[in-house]
Every structure is written in structure tokens, then in C-alpha cells.
PDB file of C-alpha atoms in Angstrom:
ATOM      1  CA  MET A 205      85.707 -23.628 -62.295  1.00 47.00           C
ATOM      2  CA  ALA A 206      88.335 -25.409 -64.394  1.00 46.00           C
ATOM      3  CA  ARG A 207      92.092 -25.771 -64.185  1.00 49.00           C
ATOM      4  CA  GLN A 208      94.488 -24.742 -66.950  1.00 48.00           C
ATOM      5  CA  THR A 209      96.668 -27.438 -68.483  1.00 52.00           C
ATOM      6  CA  GLY A 210      98.900 -27.517 -71.519  1.00 53.00           C
ATOM      7  CA  LEU A 211     102.083 -25.959 -72.790  1.00 48.00           C
ATOM      8  CA  PHE A 212     100.947 -22.348 -72.626  1.00 50.00           C
ATOM      9  CA  ASN A 213      99.587 -20.683 -69.508  1.00 60.00           C
ATOM     10  CA  PHE A 214      98.335 -17.116 -69.405  1.00 55.00           C
ATOM     11  CA  GLU A 215      96.119 -14.738 -67.458  1.00 54.00           C
ATOM     12  CA  GLY A 216      93.315 -12.532 -68.759  1.00 54.00           C
ATOM     13  CA  THR A 217      89.926 -12.732 -70.496  1.00 60.00           C
ATOM     14  CA  LEU A 218      89.207 -14.287 -73.887  1.00 52.00           C
ATOM     15  CA  ASP A 219      85.692 -14.661 -75.349  1.00 56.00           C
ATOM     16  CA  ASN A 220      84.010 -14.311 -71.903  1.00 59.00           C
ATOM     17  CA  VAL A 221      86.393 -16.828 -70.368  1.00 62.00           C
ATOM     18  CA  THR A 222      88.747 -15.592 -67.650  1.00 63.00           C
ATOM     19  CA  PHE A 223      92.141 -17.186 -66.974  1.00 58.00           C
ATOM     20  CA  TYR A 224      93.690 -16.325 -63.631  1.00 59.00           C
ATOM     21  CA  LYS A 225      96.423 -17.436 -61.249  1.00 66.00           C
ATOM     22  CA  THR A 226      95.846 -18.510 -57.627  1.00 67.00           C
ATOM     23  CA  ALA A 227      97.859 -20.187 -54.891  1.00 65.00           C
ATOM     24  CA  ASP A 228      96.284 -23.457 -56.078  1.00 67.00           C
ATOM     25  CA  GLY A 229      97.428 -23.045 -59.663  1.00 66.00           C
ATOM     26  CA  LEU A 230      96.106 -21.568 -62.913  1.00 64.00           C
ATOM     27  CA  LEU A 231      92.283 -21.641 -63.052  1.00 59.00           C
ATOM     28  CA  VAL A 232      89.601 -20.864 -65.633  1.00 56.00           C
ATOM     29  CA  ARG A 233      86.059 -19.539 -65.226  1.00 58.00           C
ATOM     30  CA  LYS A 234      83.334 -18.259 -67.530  1.00 59.00           C
ATOM     31  CA  LYS A 235      82.073 -14.711 -67.128  1.00 61.00           C
ATOM     32  CA  GLY A 236      78.449 -14.231 -66.188  1.00 57.00           C
ATOM     33  CA  GLY A 237      76.153 -14.533 -63.192  1.00 60.00           C
ATOM     34  CA  VAL A 238      73.592 -12.367 -61.469  1.00 61.00           C
ATOM     35  CA  SER A 239      73.862  -8.593 -61.821  1.00 60.00           C
ATOM     36  CA  ARG A 240      74.855  -6.565 -58.780  1.00 62.00           C
ATOM     37  CA  GLU A 241      71.598  -4.567 -58.876  1.00 64.00           C
ATOM     38  CA  ARG A 242      69.484  -7.709 -58.850  1.00 57.00           C
ATOM     39  CA  MET A 243      71.556  -9.218 -56.054  1.00 54.00           C
ATOM     40  CA  LEU A 244      70.984  -6.100 -53.930  1.00 54.00           C
ATOM     41  CA  LYS A 245      67.239  -5.705 -54.524  1.00 54.00           C
ATOM     42  CA  ASP A 246      65.620  -8.960 -55.652  1.00 57.00           C
ATOM     43  CA  PRO A 247      63.681 -10.635 -52.777  1.00 58.00           C
ATOM     44  CA  ASN A 248      64.764 -14.000 -54.160  1.00 57.00           C
ATOM     45  CA  PHE A 249      68.330 -13.227 -53.110  1.00 57.00           C
ATOM     46  CA  ILE A 250      67.655 -12.196 -49.529  1.00 72.00           C
ATOM     47  CA  ARG A 251      69.515 -15.249 -48.178  1.00 82.00           C
ATOM     48  CA  ALA A 252      72.476 -14.489 -50.419  1.00 79.00           C
ATOM     49  CA  ARG A 253      72.563 -10.909 -49.113  1.00 84.00           C
ATOM     50  CA  GLU A 254      72.395 -12.127 -45.520  1.00 86.00           C
ATOM     51  CA  ASN A 255      75.213 -14.599 -46.095  1.00 87.00           C
ATOM     52  CA  ALA A 256      77.321 -11.951 -47.810  1.00 88.00           C
ATOM     53  CA  ALA A 257      76.833  -9.508 -44.933  1.00 90.00           C
ATOM     54  CA  GLU A 258      77.847 -12.084 -42.341  1.00 95.00           C
ATOM     55  CA  PHE A 259      80.801 -13.254 -44.412  1.00 95.00           C
ATOM     56  CA  GLY A 260      81.954  -9.647 -44.634  1.00 95.00           C
ATOM     57  CA  ASN A 261      81.819  -9.307 -40.852  1.00 96.00           C
ATOM     58  CA  CYS A 262      83.856 -12.495 -40.450  1.00 97.00           C
ATOM     59  CA  ALA A 263      86.466 -11.354 -42.970  1.00 97.00           C
ATOM     60  CA  LYS A 264      86.813  -7.958 -41.259  1.00 97.00           C
ATOM     61  CA  SER A 265      87.026  -9.557 -37.806  1.00 97.00           C
ATOM     62  CA  ALA A 266      89.756 -11.932 -38.993  1.00 97.00           C
ATOM     63  CA  ALA A 267      91.699  -9.004 -40.421  1.00 97.00           C
ATOM     64  CA  LYS A 268      91.378  -7.121 -37.110  1.00 97.00           C
ATOM     65  CA  LEU A 269      92.779 -10.042 -35.124  1.00 98.00           C
ATOM     66  CA  ARG A 270      95.681 -10.427 -37.558  1.00 98.00           C
ATOM     67  CA  ALA A 271      96.362  -6.698 -37.262  1.00 97.00           C
ATOM     68  CA  ALA A 272      96.342  -6.865 -33.456  1.00 98.00           C
ATOM     69  CA  LEU A 273      99.027  -9.573 -33.574  1.00 98.00           C
ATOM     70  CA  SER A 274     100.743  -8.456 -36.774  1.00 97.00           C
ATOM     71  CA  PHE A 275     104.182  -8.220 -35.158  1.00 95.00           C
ATOM     72  CA  LEU A 276     104.141 -11.992 -34.560  1.00 96.00           C
ATOM     73  CA  VAL A 277     101.823 -13.092 -37.370  1.00 96.00           C
ATOM     74  CA  HIS A 278     104.312 -11.666 -39.855  1.00 93.00           C
ATOM     75  CA  CYS A 279     106.888 -14.146 -38.539  1.00 93.00           C
ATOM     76  CA  ALA A 280     104.650 -17.226 -38.296  1.00 95.00           C
ATOM     77  CA  LYS A 281     101.951 -17.732 -40.886  1.00 94.00           C
ATOM     78  CA  ASP A 282     101.065 -19.943 -43.833  1.00 95.00           C
ATOM     79  CA  SER A 283      99.649 -19.049 -47.248  1.00 94.00           C
ATOM     80  CA  LYS A 284      96.120 -20.100 -46.210  1.00 96.00           C
ATOM     81  CA  LEU A 285      96.003 -18.246 -42.879  1.00 97.00           C
ATOM     82  CA  SER A 286      93.402 -15.697 -43.955  1.00 96.00           C
ATOM     83  CA  SER A 287      90.950 -18.277 -45.320  1.00 97.00           C
ATOM     84  CA  ARG A 288      91.507 -20.643 -42.367  1.00 98.00           C
ATOM     85  CA  LEU A 289      90.822 -17.898 -39.834  1.00 98.00           C
ATOM     86  CA  ILE A 290      87.724 -16.707 -41.696  1.00 97.00           C
ATOM     87  CA  LYS A 291      86.441 -20.295 -41.734  1.00 97.00           C
ATOM     88  CA  VAL A 292      86.722 -20.490 -37.943  1.00 98.00           C
ATOM     89  CA  PHE A 293      85.067 -17.082 -37.549  1.00 98.00           C
ATOM     90  CA  LEU A 294      82.162 -18.230 -39.739  1.00 97.00           C
ATOM     91  CA  GLU A 295      81.598 -21.001 -37.205  1.00 98.00           C
ATOM     92  CA  VAL A 296      81.871 -18.551 -34.314  1.00 98.00           C
ATOM     93  CA  LYS A 297      79.286 -16.111 -35.720  1.00 97.00           C
ATOM     94  CA  THR A 298      76.685 -18.910 -35.949  1.00 97.00           C
ATOM     95  CA  LEU A 299      76.802 -18.998 -32.131  1.00 98.00           C
ATOM     96  CA  ASP A 300      75.417 -15.447 -32.008  1.00 98.00           C
ATOM     97  CA  SER A 301      71.913 -15.999 -30.629  1.00 96.00           C
ATOM     98  CA  VAL A 302      71.216 -12.292 -30.086  1.00 97.00           C
ATOM     99  CA  ASN A 303      71.223 -10.833 -33.592  1.00 97.00           C
ATOM    100  CA  THR A 304      68.960 -11.902 -36.454  1.00 96.00           C
ATOM    101  CA  ARG A 305      70.181 -13.792 -39.515  1.00 94.00           C
ATOM    102  CA  GLY A 306      72.253 -11.513 -41.710  1.00 95.00           C
ATOM    103  CA  LYS A 307      73.354  -9.432 -38.717  1.00 96.00           C
ATOM    104  CA  ARG A 308      75.111 -12.076 -36.635  1.00 97.00           C
ATOM    105  CA  THR A 309      78.662 -11.123 -35.654  1.00 97.00           C
ATOM    106  CA  VAL A 310      81.880 -12.754 -34.552  1.00 98.00           C
ATOM    107  CA  ALA A 311      82.064 -10.388 -31.575  1.00 97.00           C
ATOM    108  CA  GLN A 312      78.733 -11.631 -30.229  1.00 97.00           C
ATOM    109  CA  GLY A 313      79.602 -15.260 -30.980  1.00 98.00           C
ATOM    110  CA  LEU A 314      82.781 -14.861 -28.949  1.00 97.00           C
ATOM    111  CA  THR A 315      80.779 -13.980 -25.843  1.00 97.00           C
ATOM    112  CA  THR A 316      79.835 -17.680 -25.635  1.00 98.00           C
ATOM    113  CA  SER A 317      82.036 -20.418 -24.204  1.00 98.00           C
ATOM    114  CA  MET A 318      81.664 -22.426 -27.413  1.00 98.00           C
ATOM    115  CA  GLY A 319      82.754 -19.450 -29.475  1.00 98.00           C
ATOM    116  CA  LYS A 320      85.899 -19.017 -27.411  1.00 98.00           C
ATOM    117  CA  ALA A 321      86.630 -22.757 -27.659  1.00 98.00           C
ATOM    118  CA  LYS A 322      86.562 -22.532 -31.473  1.00 98.00           C
ATOM    119  CA  LEU A 323      89.630 -20.269 -31.427  1.00 98.00           C
ATOM    120  CA  LYS A 324      91.560 -21.839 -28.574  1.00 97.00           C
ATOM    121  CA  ASP A 325      94.635 -23.740 -29.844  1.00 97.00           C
ATOM    122  CA  PHE A 326      94.397 -22.114 -33.282  1.00 98.00           C
ATOM    123  CA  ASP A 327      97.786 -22.271 -35.048  1.00 98.00           C
ATOM    124  CA  PHE A 328      98.614 -19.353 -37.341  1.00 98.00           C
ATOM    125  CA  ASN A 329     101.146 -21.492 -39.189  1.00 97.00           C
ATOM    126  CA  ARG A 330      99.692 -24.880 -40.088  1.00 96.00           C
ATOM    127  CA  ASN A 331     103.169 -26.011 -41.152  1.00 93.00           C
ATOM    128  CA  ALA A 332     104.469 -25.541 -37.600  1.00 95.00           C
ATOM    129  CA  LYS A 333     101.994 -26.481 -34.883  1.00 96.00           C
ATOM    130  CA  TRP A 334     102.928 -25.592 -31.331  1.00 96.00           C
ATOM    131  CA  HIS A 335     102.104 -28.951 -29.711  1.00 94.00           C
ATOM    132  CA  SER A 336     104.305 -30.845 -32.168  1.00 94.00           C
ATOM    133  CA  ILE A 337     107.263 -28.465 -31.715  1.00 96.00           C
ATOM    134  CA  LEU A 338     107.257 -27.953 -27.957  1.00 96.00           C
ATOM    135  CA  PRO A 339     105.104 -30.675 -26.323  1.00 95.00           C
ATOM    136  CA  VAL A 340     105.796 -29.655 -22.741  1.00 95.00           C
ATOM    137  CA  PRO A 341     103.360 -28.292 -20.127  1.00 95.00           C
ATOM    138  CA  TYR A 342     102.862 -24.579 -19.606  1.00 96.00           C
ATOM    139  CA  SER A 343     100.658 -22.407 -17.416  1.00 98.00           C
ATOM    140  CA  LEU A 344      98.926 -19.114 -18.111  1.00 98.00           C
ATOM    141  CA  ASP A 345      98.109 -16.317 -15.684  1.00 98.00           C
ATOM    142  CA  VAL A 346      95.055 -14.766 -17.350  1.00 97.00           C
ATOM    143  CA  VAL A 347      95.339 -11.589 -15.256  1.00 97.00           C
ATOM    144  CA  THR A 348      98.875 -10.647 -16.278  1.00 97.00           C
ATOM    145  CA  GLY A 349      99.146 -12.723 -19.452  1.00 98.00           C
ATOM    146  CA  THR A 350     102.299 -14.390 -18.116  1.00 98.00           C
ATOM    147  CA  VAL A 351     103.139 -17.768 -19.629  1.00 98.00           C
ATOM    148  CA  THR A 352     105.360 -20.125 -17.630  1.00 98.00           C
ATOM    149  CA  ILE A 353     106.786 -23.105 -19.495  1.00 96.00           C
ATOM    150  CA  THR A 354     107.807 -26.134 -17.459  1.00 92.00           C
ATOM    151  CA  ASP A 355     111.545 -26.798 -17.275  1.00 95.00           C
ATOM    152  CA  PHE A 356     112.716 -28.732 -20.318  1.00 97.00           C
ATOM    153  CA  ILE A 357     115.866 -29.681 -22.224  1.00 97.00           C
ATOM    154  CA  PRO A 358     115.760 -28.174 -25.737  1.00 97.00           C
ATOM    155  CA  LEU A 359     117.881 -30.886 -27.348  1.00 96.00           C
ATOM    156  CA  ASP A 360     115.588 -33.615 -25.986  1.00 95.00           C
ATOM    157  CA  HIS A 361     112.136 -32.052 -25.985  1.00 96.00           C
ATOM    158  CA  LEU A 362     112.172 -29.519 -28.804  1.00 96.00           C
ATOM    159  CA  THR A 363     111.416 -30.494 -32.403  1.00 94.00           C
ATOM    160  CA  PHE A 364     113.646 -28.224 -34.455  1.00 93.00           C
ATOM    161  CA  PRO A 365     114.710 -28.014 -38.131  1.00 91.00           C
ATOM    162  CA  ASP A 366     118.102 -29.301 -39.209  1.00 91.00           C
ATOM    163  CA  GLY A 367     120.714 -26.588 -38.991  1.00 90.00           C
ATOM    164  CA  ALA A 368     118.944 -24.539 -36.312  1.00 93.00           C
ATOM    165  CA  THR A 369     121.225 -23.560 -33.426  1.00 94.00           C
ATOM    166  CA  HIS A 370     118.952 -21.284 -31.343  1.00 94.00           C
ATOM    167  CA  PHE A 371     115.283 -20.680 -30.626  1.00 96.00           C
ATOM    168  CA  SER A 372     113.346 -17.735 -29.252  1.00 96.00           C
ATOM    169  CA  LEU A 373     110.149 -17.582 -27.219  1.00 98.00           C
ATOM    170  CA  GLN A 374     107.674 -14.768 -26.717  1.00 98.00           C
ATOM    171  CA  CYS A 375     104.069 -14.328 -25.654  1.00 98.00           C
ATOM    172  CA  ALA A 376     101.476 -11.653 -26.287  1.00 98.00           C
ATOM    173  CA  TYR A 377      98.238 -10.576 -24.661  1.00 97.00           C
ATOM    174  CA  THR A 378      95.777  -8.555 -26.729  1.00 98.00           C
ATOM    175  CA  HIS A 379      92.319  -7.038 -26.283  1.00 98.00           C
ATOM    176  CA  VAL A 380      90.410  -6.593 -29.539  1.00 98.00           C
ATOM    177  CA  ASP A 381      87.081  -4.828 -30.059  1.00 97.00           C
ATOM    178  CA  LEU A 382      85.993  -6.743 -33.150  1.00 95.00           C
ATOM    179  CA  ASP A 383      83.138  -4.310 -33.811  1.00 93.00           C
ATOM    180  CA  SER A 384      85.152  -1.091 -33.868  1.00 94.00           C
ATOM    181  CA  GLY A 385      88.514  -2.587 -34.776  1.00 93.00           C
ATOM    182  CA  VAL A 386      90.263  -0.940 -31.821  1.00 97.00           C
ATOM    183  CA  PHE A 387      92.883  -3.133 -30.173  1.00 97.00           C
ATOM    184  CA  GLU A 388      95.747  -2.998 -27.699  1.00 98.00           C
ATOM    185  CA  THR A 389      98.513  -5.601 -27.492  1.00 98.00           C
ATOM    186  CA  SER A 390     101.202  -6.185 -24.890  1.00 98.00           C
ATOM    187  CA  TYR A 391     104.266  -8.324 -25.620  1.00 98.00           C
ATOM    188  CA  SER A 392     106.752 -10.068 -23.390  1.00 98.00           C
ATOM    189  CA  ALA A 393     110.465  -9.694 -24.002  1.00 97.00           C
ATOM    190  CA  LEU A 394     111.883 -12.052 -26.640  1.00 95.00           C
ATOM    191  CA  VAL A 395     114.095 -14.623 -24.901  1.00 97.00           C
ATOM    192  CA  THR A 396     116.611 -16.672 -26.869  1.00 95.00           C
ATOM    193  CA  TYR A 397     118.263 -19.962 -25.938  1.00 96.00           C
ATOM    194  CA  PRO A 398     120.775 -22.255 -27.629  1.00 96.00           C
ATOM    195  CA  ILE A 399     119.507 -25.682 -28.619  1.00 97.00           C
ATOM    196  CA  SER A 400     121.522 -27.609 -26.046  1.00 97.00           C
ATOM    197  CA  ASN A 401     121.347 -30.020 -23.113  1.00 97.00           C
ATOM    198  CA  ASP A 402     120.890 -27.175 -20.627  1.00 97.00           C
ATOM    199  CA  VAL A 403     117.592 -27.099 -18.721  1.00 97.00           C
ATOM    200  CA  VAL A 404     115.507 -23.979 -19.384  1.00 97.00           C
ATOM    201  CA  GLY A 405     112.308 -22.780 -17.707  1.00 96.00           C
ATOM    202  CA  PRO A 406     111.090 -19.673 -19.547  1.00 97.00           C
ATOM    203  CA  VAL A 407     108.761 -17.202 -17.835  1.00 98.00           C
ATOM    204  CA  LEU A 408     107.221 -14.887 -20.436  1.00 98.00           C
ATOM    205  CA  MET A 409     105.618 -11.777 -18.938  1.00 98.00           C
ATOM    206  CA  PRO A 410     103.928  -9.099 -21.080  1.00 97.00           C
ATOM    207  CA  SER A 411     105.167  -5.580 -20.396  1.00 95.00           C
ATOM    208  CA  GLY A 412     101.743  -4.237 -19.467  1.00 93.00           C
ATOM    209  CA  LEU A 413      98.005  -4.833 -19.314  1.00 95.00           C
ATOM    210  CA  PRO A 414      95.799  -3.930 -22.300  1.00 96.00           C
ATOM    211  CA  THR A 415      92.916  -1.644 -21.348  1.00 95.00           C
ATOM    212  CA  VAL A 416      90.755  -1.774 -24.488  1.00 96.00           C
ATOM    213  CA  VAL A 417      87.378  -3.413 -23.860  1.00 96.00           C
ATOM    214  CA  GLY A 418      86.896  -6.453 -26.085  1.00 95.00           C
ATOM    215  CA  ALA A 419      87.754 -10.095 -26.602  1.00 97.00           C
ATOM    216  CA  LYS A 420      90.989 -11.188 -24.892  1.00 98.00           C
ATOM    217  CA  PHE A 421      93.467 -13.339 -26.796  1.00 98.00           C
ATOM    218  CA  TYR A 422      96.612 -14.932 -25.348  1.00 98.00           C
ATOM    219  CA  VAL A 423      99.269 -16.287 -27.729  1.00 98.00           C
ATOM    220  CA  VAL A 424     102.690 -17.936 -27.580  1.00 98.00           C
ATOM    221  CA  PHE A 425     105.383 -17.766 -30.250  1.00 98.00           C
ATOM    222  CA  ILE A 426     108.531 -19.750 -31.047  1.00 97.00           C
ATOM    223  CA  ALA A 427     111.103 -18.979 -33.742  1.00 95.00           C
ATOM    224  CA  PHE A 428     114.270 -20.694 -34.907  1.00 94.00           C
ATOM    225  CA  PHE A 429     117.629 -19.232 -35.830  1.00 91.00           C
ATOM    226  CA  GLN A 430     120.981 -20.332 -37.146  1.00 89.00           C
ATOM    227  CA  GLU A 431     124.119 -18.732 -35.749  1.00 85.00           C
ATOM    228  CA  VAL A 432     126.613 -17.840 -38.464  1.00 82.00           C
ATOM    229  CA  ASN A 433     129.845 -16.031 -37.567  1.00 79.00           C
ATOM    230  CA  GLY A 434     128.383 -14.881 -34.281  1.00 74.00           C
ATOM    231  CA  ARG A 435     125.176 -13.556 -35.825  1.00 79.00           C
ATOM    232  CA  GLN A 436     121.762 -15.174 -35.546  1.00 75.00           C
ATOM    233  CA  GLU A 437     119.985 -15.418 -38.871  1.00 75.00           C
ATOM    234  CA  ARG A 438     116.258 -16.134 -39.122  1.00 76.00           C
ATOM    235  CA  PHE A 439     115.790 -19.715 -40.212  1.00 71.00           C
ATOM    236  CA  TYR A 440     114.123 -20.384 -43.595  1.00 66.00           C
ATOM    237  CA  ASN A 441     112.198 -17.097 -43.385  1.00 69.00           C
ATOM    238  CA  GLY A 442     109.989 -18.346 -40.576  1.00 77.00           C
ATOM    239  CA  LEU A 443     108.773 -21.560 -42.234  1.00 85.00           C
ATOM    240  CA  TYR A 444     109.205 -23.460 -38.950  1.00 90.00           C
ATOM    241  CA  ASN A 445     108.024 -20.709 -36.599  1.00 95.00           C
ATOM    242  CA  ALA A 446     104.884 -21.399 -34.565  1.00 97.00           C
ATOM    243  CA  LEU A 447     102.239 -19.022 -33.192  1.00 98.00           C
ATOM    244  CA  ARG A 448      99.267 -20.354 -31.225  1.00 98.00           C
ATOM    245  CA  ILE A 449      96.245 -18.933 -29.439  1.00 98.00           C
ATOM    246  CA  ILE A 450      96.345 -20.620 -26.040  1.00 98.00           C
ATOM    247  CA  GLU A 451      93.322 -18.936 -24.475  1.00 98.00           C
ATOM    248  CA  VAL A 452      90.396 -16.655 -25.351  1.00 98.00           C
ATOM    249  CA  LEU A 453      88.358 -14.805 -22.733  1.00 97.00           C
TER     250      LEU A 453
END
């Protein structure tokens, strides 16, 4: 794979060379490779087929988790979220000791304590990590999904972007069947506070208990706003918003 340089940049194929645009810039690659039929049938490519099958499971599982939390993920994500989450899920599926190579799944890997630990403290927005924004203690009730944050003073303890006047907190509790894709998510009310010297002690309680059988994910979310003429406007389109998985069961 090569990178395009020069005065003129374009996309397309020219003499078996493909020019294309990615988040990392303009890249170049030569057409070719193994045919699809050979890849599917040739015994020499059995490992490649196994890897492809497991990668597909990881990609689908990552998409299912994002879908289960889409309401919050939409507000707190980075451009590499999909690839970062798939990378973690690839590590989780290797912990599946039940299924044979090529059939290992994220769902089975998550039944292990090590698999759960891989996802705990995962930040959906690498540009805004929870522990660097709100480094204060919190507790989680795994039965109700309630998150209680220790009393703190926003102006002293919160790391916030210049110009922000308010912040909001919310938590979510979701059950996801990574095999079928069925999920159920419960959210707490969104609570908003001014960035001031007043002491706050948020208690975030989801509105209900998910009943779908599957992996349990608990997340916390923080967003920043700027008040203009009495209206709160989302700050920099969520660039500084944080969303973290705080527990997996």
C-alpha cells in the first residue's frame, strides 16, 4: 500500500492501480490477489477462511454493541471507534475455549472474566476519556444499574473545554445477545448542571431493568454545553463528550 503525494490527487483505477481516499489520507494499491473461488475452496487457505469467519463475527458483534448504545454513541465517538472496538473484540474471541478455530465467538469469550475485563473501561471517544475529565469516585449498583458519583465541585474537579458553561450526565444499562443481535437498553434521566463552585452529587438511575438474556454492559456519559441567550447549545458537536463502559457482566 502506498500513499499519494504530489499536486494532483484523485480517486479511481488506472492501469490496474487503484487510488482511494481514507481517513488516513489518499492511498494507492495495485489490483490483484487470490480469486474468491480459490479462497473459498483451496485447502491451502483454510486458515485464511477461519480468520475471516472470526473477524466477521467480531465486526458484527461490535456493530450490535454500538447499536444497543446508539443513542449515546452518536454523541460521543471518534473516527476510529469501529476499528478500535473490533480490535478489542478480536482479543475477546480468542478467550473462547469452547468452539473450534474458525468458529470462536465474542459472545463465548465474554463468558470469561478475562473477556469481560478486556471491555471494562473502554472509552468510545478516545479524544475524551472519562478518567481524565471527571476523576472522582463513583459506585455502581449492578442490579439496578444505578451510578452514584461522589460529591464534587465542577469548577475544581471537572476538566472542561474553554467556553463550556454546563455539563450533563447520564448512564445506561444494556443487555445484548451478541449471537442473535437482540438487545434491550435502559437509560437514566439526563441531568444537567452549571460549571460552578456548587457541590453536586449525581445519582443516575436507569428507568427500568433490561430483560433480554445476554452480556450486560453498564456505561456512563458526560456532555458539555454552552449557554447562549438562555439556550444550551451542544459544544463542538460532541468532540469533548465522553462515554465509558464501567462494567461488563
